[in-house]
Amino acid sequence: MLSAVEKARARGIKVVVPYEKVAPGTADANLAPDVEDYCNEAVRILCERIKSRDVSAGAIFVTGADLHPDIAQAFGAAVAEQYPQFTVENYTGANTQEAVNAFVKAHPEMVGVLAMEEGSGKIWNDACNQVQAQLQAEMEALLATPSPDAD
């Protein structure tokens, strides 16, 4: 991308670079968000929502194959500083319903997700709902099964 920016500027074309931060003077304008500010706000919203559900500890998983390392680092640092009762883990598995369902079921310590991949928010939400329903059905089946000692 930077070579295209340099070529355009060399021809006198004004260049605005959105989303990704570039070095000062590289473009005429840079509309990149402040990663630290963005992550601090995301952490505050997510962790306060988790706490509102009377959850006092657990793991927050960050998902996104193309997640910029600066975002992952800033998010983890913000959680560690502001909400040390929560840990941050990276999810590197497939972004499919089946894979996420299996992951959610295997990680009962999960209390939140920062879903940074297209469509992943819905997949993770559906996984949580489906796994909860499955575990509830399994519990009801266990409770309905007569004990072998009941005779």
PDB file of C-alpha atoms in Angstrom, residues 1-135:
ATOM      1  CA  MET A   1       0.000   0.000   0.000  1.00  0.00           C
ATOM      2  CA  LEU A   2       2.749   2.446   0.878  1.00  0.00           C
ATOM      3  CA  SER A   3       4.289   2.262  -2.592  1.00  0.00           C
ATOM      4  CA  ALA A   4       0.924   3.264  -4.111  1.00  0.00           C
ATOM      5  CA  VAL A   5       0.679   6.158  -1.658  1.00  0.00           C
ATOM      6  CA  GLU A   6       4.209   7.308  -2.511  1.00  0.00           C
ATOM      7  CA  LYS A   7       3.546   7.097  -6.267  1.00  0.00           C
ATOM      8  CA  ALA A   8       0.301   9.062  -5.965  1.00  0.00           C
ATOM      9  CA  ARG A   9       1.887  11.766  -3.833  1.00  0.00           C
ATOM     10  CA  ALA A  10       4.828  12.011  -6.259  1.00  0.00           C
ATOM     11  CA  ARG A  11       2.282  12.858  -8.985  1.00  0.00           C
ATOM     12  CA  GLY A  12       0.689  15.549  -6.824  1.00  0.00           C
ATOM     13  CA  ILE A  13      -2.376  13.516  -5.862  1.00  0.00           C
ATOM     14  CA  LYS A  14      -3.685  14.146  -2.361  1.00  0.00           C
ATOM     15  CA  VAL A  15      -3.840  10.877  -0.402  1.00  0.00           C
ATOM     16  CA  VAL A  16      -5.993   9.949   2.578  1.00  0.00           C
ATOM     17  CA  VAL A  17      -5.179   6.644   4.267  1.00  0.00           C
ATOM     18  CA  PRO A  18      -8.083   5.257   6.310  1.00  0.00           C
ATOM     19  CA  TYR A  19      -7.934   2.622   9.070  1.00  0.00           C
ATOM     20  CA  GLU A  20      -4.203   1.799   9.177  1.00  0.00           C
ATOM     21  CA  LYS A  21      -1.865   4.186  10.903  1.00  0.00           C
ATOM     22  CA  VAL A  22       1.024   5.399   8.774  1.00  0.00           C
ATOM     23  CA  ALA A  23       4.094   7.423   9.689  1.00  0.00           C
ATOM     24  CA  PRO A  24       3.621  11.197   9.843  1.00  0.00           C
ATOM     25  CA  GLY A  25       4.143  12.773   6.424  1.00  0.00           C
ATOM     26  CA  THR A  26       3.410   9.554   4.545  1.00  0.00           C
ATOM     27  CA  ALA A  27      -0.065  10.695   3.498  1.00  0.00           C
ATOM     28  CA  ASP A  28      -1.927  13.988   3.410  1.00  0.00           C
ATOM     29  CA  ALA A  29      -4.390  12.667   5.981  1.00  0.00           C
ATOM     30  CA  ASN A  30      -4.534   9.539   8.104  1.00  0.00           C
ATOM     31  CA  LEU A  31      -7.916   8.533   9.511  1.00  0.00           C
ATOM     32  CA  ALA A  32      -6.659   5.721  11.737  1.00  0.00           C
ATOM     33  CA  PRO A  33      -8.299   5.233  15.124  1.00  0.00           C
ATOM     34  CA  ASP A  34      -6.287   5.519  18.309  1.00  0.00           C
ATOM     35  CA  VAL A  35      -5.836   1.823  19.072  1.00  0.00           C
ATOM     36  CA  GLU A  36      -5.319   2.346  22.796  1.00  0.00           C
ATOM     37  CA  ASP A  37      -8.426   4.520  23.131  1.00  0.00           C
ATOM     38  CA  TYR A  38     -10.501   2.103  21.032  1.00  0.00           C
ATOM     39  CA  CYS A  39      -9.391  -0.888  23.108  1.00  0.00           C
ATOM     40  CA  ASN A  40      -9.881   0.878  26.438  1.00  0.00           C
ATOM     41  CA  GLU A  41     -13.477   1.634  25.487  1.00  0.00           C
ATOM     42  CA  ALA A  42     -14.107  -1.885  24.134  1.00  0.00           C
ATOM     43  CA  VAL A  43     -12.689  -3.380  27.338  1.00  0.00           C
ATOM     44  CA  ARG A  44     -14.785  -1.096  29.544  1.00  0.00           C
ATOM     45  CA  ILE A  45     -18.001  -1.958  27.714  1.00  0.00           C
ATOM     46  CA  LEU A  46     -17.319  -5.707  27.559  1.00  0.00           C
ATOM     47  CA  CYS A  47     -16.056  -6.119  31.122  1.00  0.00           C
ATOM     48  CA  GLU A  48     -18.802  -3.994  32.675  1.00  0.00           C
ATOM     49  CA  ARG A  49     -21.357  -6.119  30.801  1.00  0.00           C
ATOM     50  CA  ILE A  50     -19.691  -9.278  32.111  1.00  0.00           C
ATOM     51  CA  LYS A  51     -19.671  -7.904  35.670  1.00  0.00           C
ATOM     52  CA  SER A  52     -23.355  -6.930  35.368  1.00  0.00           C
ATOM     53  CA  ARG A  53     -24.068 -10.655  35.075  1.00  0.00           C
ATOM     54  CA  ASP A  54     -22.409 -11.246  38.470  1.00  0.00           C
ATOM     55  CA  VAL A  55     -19.352 -12.846  36.887  1.00  0.00           C
ATOM     56  CA  SER A  56     -16.236 -12.098  38.893  1.00  0.00           C
ATOM     57  CA  ALA A  57     -13.475 -13.902  36.957  1.00  0.00           C
ATOM     58  CA  GLY A  58     -12.802 -15.842  33.781  1.00  0.00           C
ATOM     59  CA  ALA A  59     -11.277 -15.717  30.329  1.00  0.00           C
ATOM     60  CA  ILE A  60     -12.086 -13.377  27.473  1.00  0.00           C
ATOM     61  CA  PHE A  61     -11.227 -14.825  24.089  1.00  0.00           C
ATOM     62  CA  VAL A  62     -10.101 -12.651  21.191  1.00  0.00           C
ATOM     63  CA  THR A  63     -10.850 -14.014  17.749  1.00  0.00           C
ATOM     64  CA  GLY A  64      -9.883 -12.812  14.304  1.00  0.00           C
ATOM     65  CA  ALA A  65      -7.512 -14.341  11.765  1.00  0.00           C
ATOM     66  CA  ASP A  66      -6.565 -10.897  10.463  1.00  0.00           C
ATOM     67  CA  LEU A  67      -6.541  -9.188  13.848  1.00  0.00           C
ATOM     68  CA  HIS A  68      -3.907  -6.470  13.861  1.00  0.00           C
ATOM     69  CA  PRO A  69      -1.264  -7.261  16.504  1.00  0.00           C
ATOM     70  CA  ASP A  70      -1.539  -3.724  17.916  1.00  0.00           C
ATOM     71  CA  ILE A  71      -5.222  -4.307  18.696  1.00  0.00           C
ATOM     72  CA  ALA A  72      -4.600  -7.671  20.356  1.00  0.00           C
ATOM     73  CA  GLN A  73      -1.782  -6.211  22.450  1.00  0.00           C
ATOM     74  CA  ALA A  74      -3.699  -3.063  23.452  1.00  0.00           C
ATOM     75  CA  PHE A  75      -6.837  -5.044  24.309  1.00  0.00           C
ATOM     76  CA  GLY A  76      -4.873  -7.471  26.490  1.00  0.00           C
ATOM     77  CA  ALA A  77      -3.025  -4.626  28.218  1.00  0.00           C
ATOM     78  CA  ALA A  78      -6.272  -2.756  28.913  1.00  0.00           C
ATOM     79  CA  VAL A  79      -7.899  -5.837  30.459  1.00  0.00           C
ATOM     80  CA  ALA A  80      -4.820  -6.550  32.589  1.00  0.00           C
ATOM     81  CA  GLU A  81      -4.712  -2.963  33.833  1.00  0.00           C
ATOM     82  CA  GLN A  82      -8.409  -2.221  34.328  1.00  0.00           C
ATOM     83  CA  TYR A  83      -9.957  -5.651  35.008  1.00  0.00           C
ATOM     84  CA  PRO A  84      -7.202  -7.976  36.293  1.00  0.00           C
ATOM     85  CA  GLN A  85      -9.782 -10.539  37.422  1.00  0.00           C
ATOM     86  CA  PHE A  86     -10.180 -11.460  33.754  1.00  0.00           C
ATOM     87  CA  THR A  87      -7.562 -13.028  31.484  1.00  0.00           C
ATOM     88  CA  VAL A  88      -7.269 -12.654  27.728  1.00  0.00           C
ATOM     89  CA  GLU A  89      -6.654 -15.594  25.437  1.00  0.00           C
ATOM     90  CA  ASN A  90      -6.404 -15.746  21.651  1.00  0.00           C
ATOM     91  CA  TYR A  91      -8.653 -18.114  19.702  1.00  0.00           C
ATOM     92  CA  THR A  92      -6.855 -19.315  16.594  1.00  0.00           C
ATOM     93  CA  GLY A  93      -9.250 -22.035  15.457  1.00  0.00           C
ATOM     94  CA  ALA A  94     -11.605 -22.046  12.512  1.00  0.00           C
ATOM     95  CA  ASN A  95     -14.379 -19.471  12.340  1.00  0.00           C
ATOM     96  CA  THR A  96     -17.072 -22.099  11.707  1.00  0.00           C
ATOM     97  CA  GLN A  97     -20.120 -22.871  13.832  1.00  0.00           C
ATOM     98  CA  GLU A  98     -18.992 -26.447  14.492  1.00  0.00           C
ATOM     99  CA  ALA A  99     -15.455 -25.467  15.578  1.00  0.00           C
ATOM    100  CA  VAL A 100     -16.630 -22.607  17.777  1.00  0.00           C
ATOM    101  CA  ASN A 101     -19.352 -24.755  19.395  1.00  0.00           C
ATOM    102  CA  ALA A 102     -16.739 -27.370  20.311  1.00  0.00           C
ATOM    103  CA  PHE A 103     -14.403 -24.702  21.648  1.00  0.00           C
ATOM    104  CA  VAL A 104     -17.096 -23.053  23.777  1.00  0.00           C
ATOM    105  CA  LYS A 105     -18.120 -26.404  25.241  1.00  0.00           C
ATOM    106  CA  ALA A 106     -14.497 -27.218  26.094  1.00  0.00           C
ATOM    107  CA  HIS A 107     -13.847 -23.839  27.779  1.00  0.00           C
ATOM    108  CA  PRO A 108     -16.300 -23.227  30.615  1.00  0.00           C
ATOM    109  CA  GLU A 109     -13.982 -20.492  31.917  1.00  0.00           C
ATOM    110  CA  MET A 110     -14.979 -18.301  28.954  1.00  0.00           C
ATOM    111  CA  VAL A 111     -16.874 -15.218  30.086  1.00  0.00           C
ATOM    112  CA  GLY A 112     -16.593 -13.017  26.988  1.00  0.00           C
ATOM    113  CA  VAL A 113     -15.421 -12.713  23.393  1.00  0.00           C
ATOM    114  CA  LEU A 114     -13.975  -9.894  21.340  1.00  0.00           C
ATOM    115  CA  ALA A 115     -15.010 -11.118  17.893  1.00  0.00           C
ATOM    116  CA  MET A 116     -12.979  -9.268  15.261  1.00  0.00           C
ATOM    117  CA  GLU A 117     -13.664 -11.370  12.182  1.00  0.00           C
ATOM    118  CA  GLU A 118     -16.509 -10.888   9.722  1.00  0.00           C
ATOM    119  CA  GLY A 119     -19.526 -12.897  10.864  1.00  0.00           C
ATOM    120  CA  SER A 120     -17.787 -14.150  13.996  1.00  0.00           C
ATOM    121  CA  GLY A 121     -19.960 -12.222  16.449  1.00  0.00           C
ATOM    122  CA  LYS A 122     -23.037 -14.154  15.336  1.00  0.00           C
ATOM    123  CA  ILE A 123     -21.150 -17.450  15.268  1.00  0.00           C
ATOM    124  CA  TRP A 124     -19.890 -16.993  18.843  1.00  0.00           C
ATOM    125  CA  ASN A 125     -23.278 -15.838  20.115  1.00  0.00           C
ATOM    126  CA  ASP A 126     -25.007 -18.798  18.478  1.00  0.00           C
ATOM    127  CA  ALA A 127     -22.349 -21.147  19.887  1.00  0.00           C
ATOM    128  CA  CYS A 128     -22.922 -19.903  23.428  1.00  0.00           C
ATOM    129  CA  ASN A 129     -26.694 -20.289  23.064  1.00  0.00           C
ATOM    130  CA  GLN A 130     -26.467 -23.735  21.434  1.00  0.00           C
ATOM    131  CA  VAL A 131     -23.963 -25.096  23.958  1.00  0.00           C
ATOM    132  CA  GLN A 132     -26.009 -23.745  26.867  1.00  0.00           C
ATOM    133  CA  ALA A 133     -29.152 -25.431  25.478  1.00  0.00           C
ATOM    134  CA  GLN A 134     -27.251 -28.683  24.893  1.00  0.00           C
ATOM    135  CA  LEU A 135     -25.813 -28.718  28.419  1.00  0.00           C
TER     136      LEU A 135
END
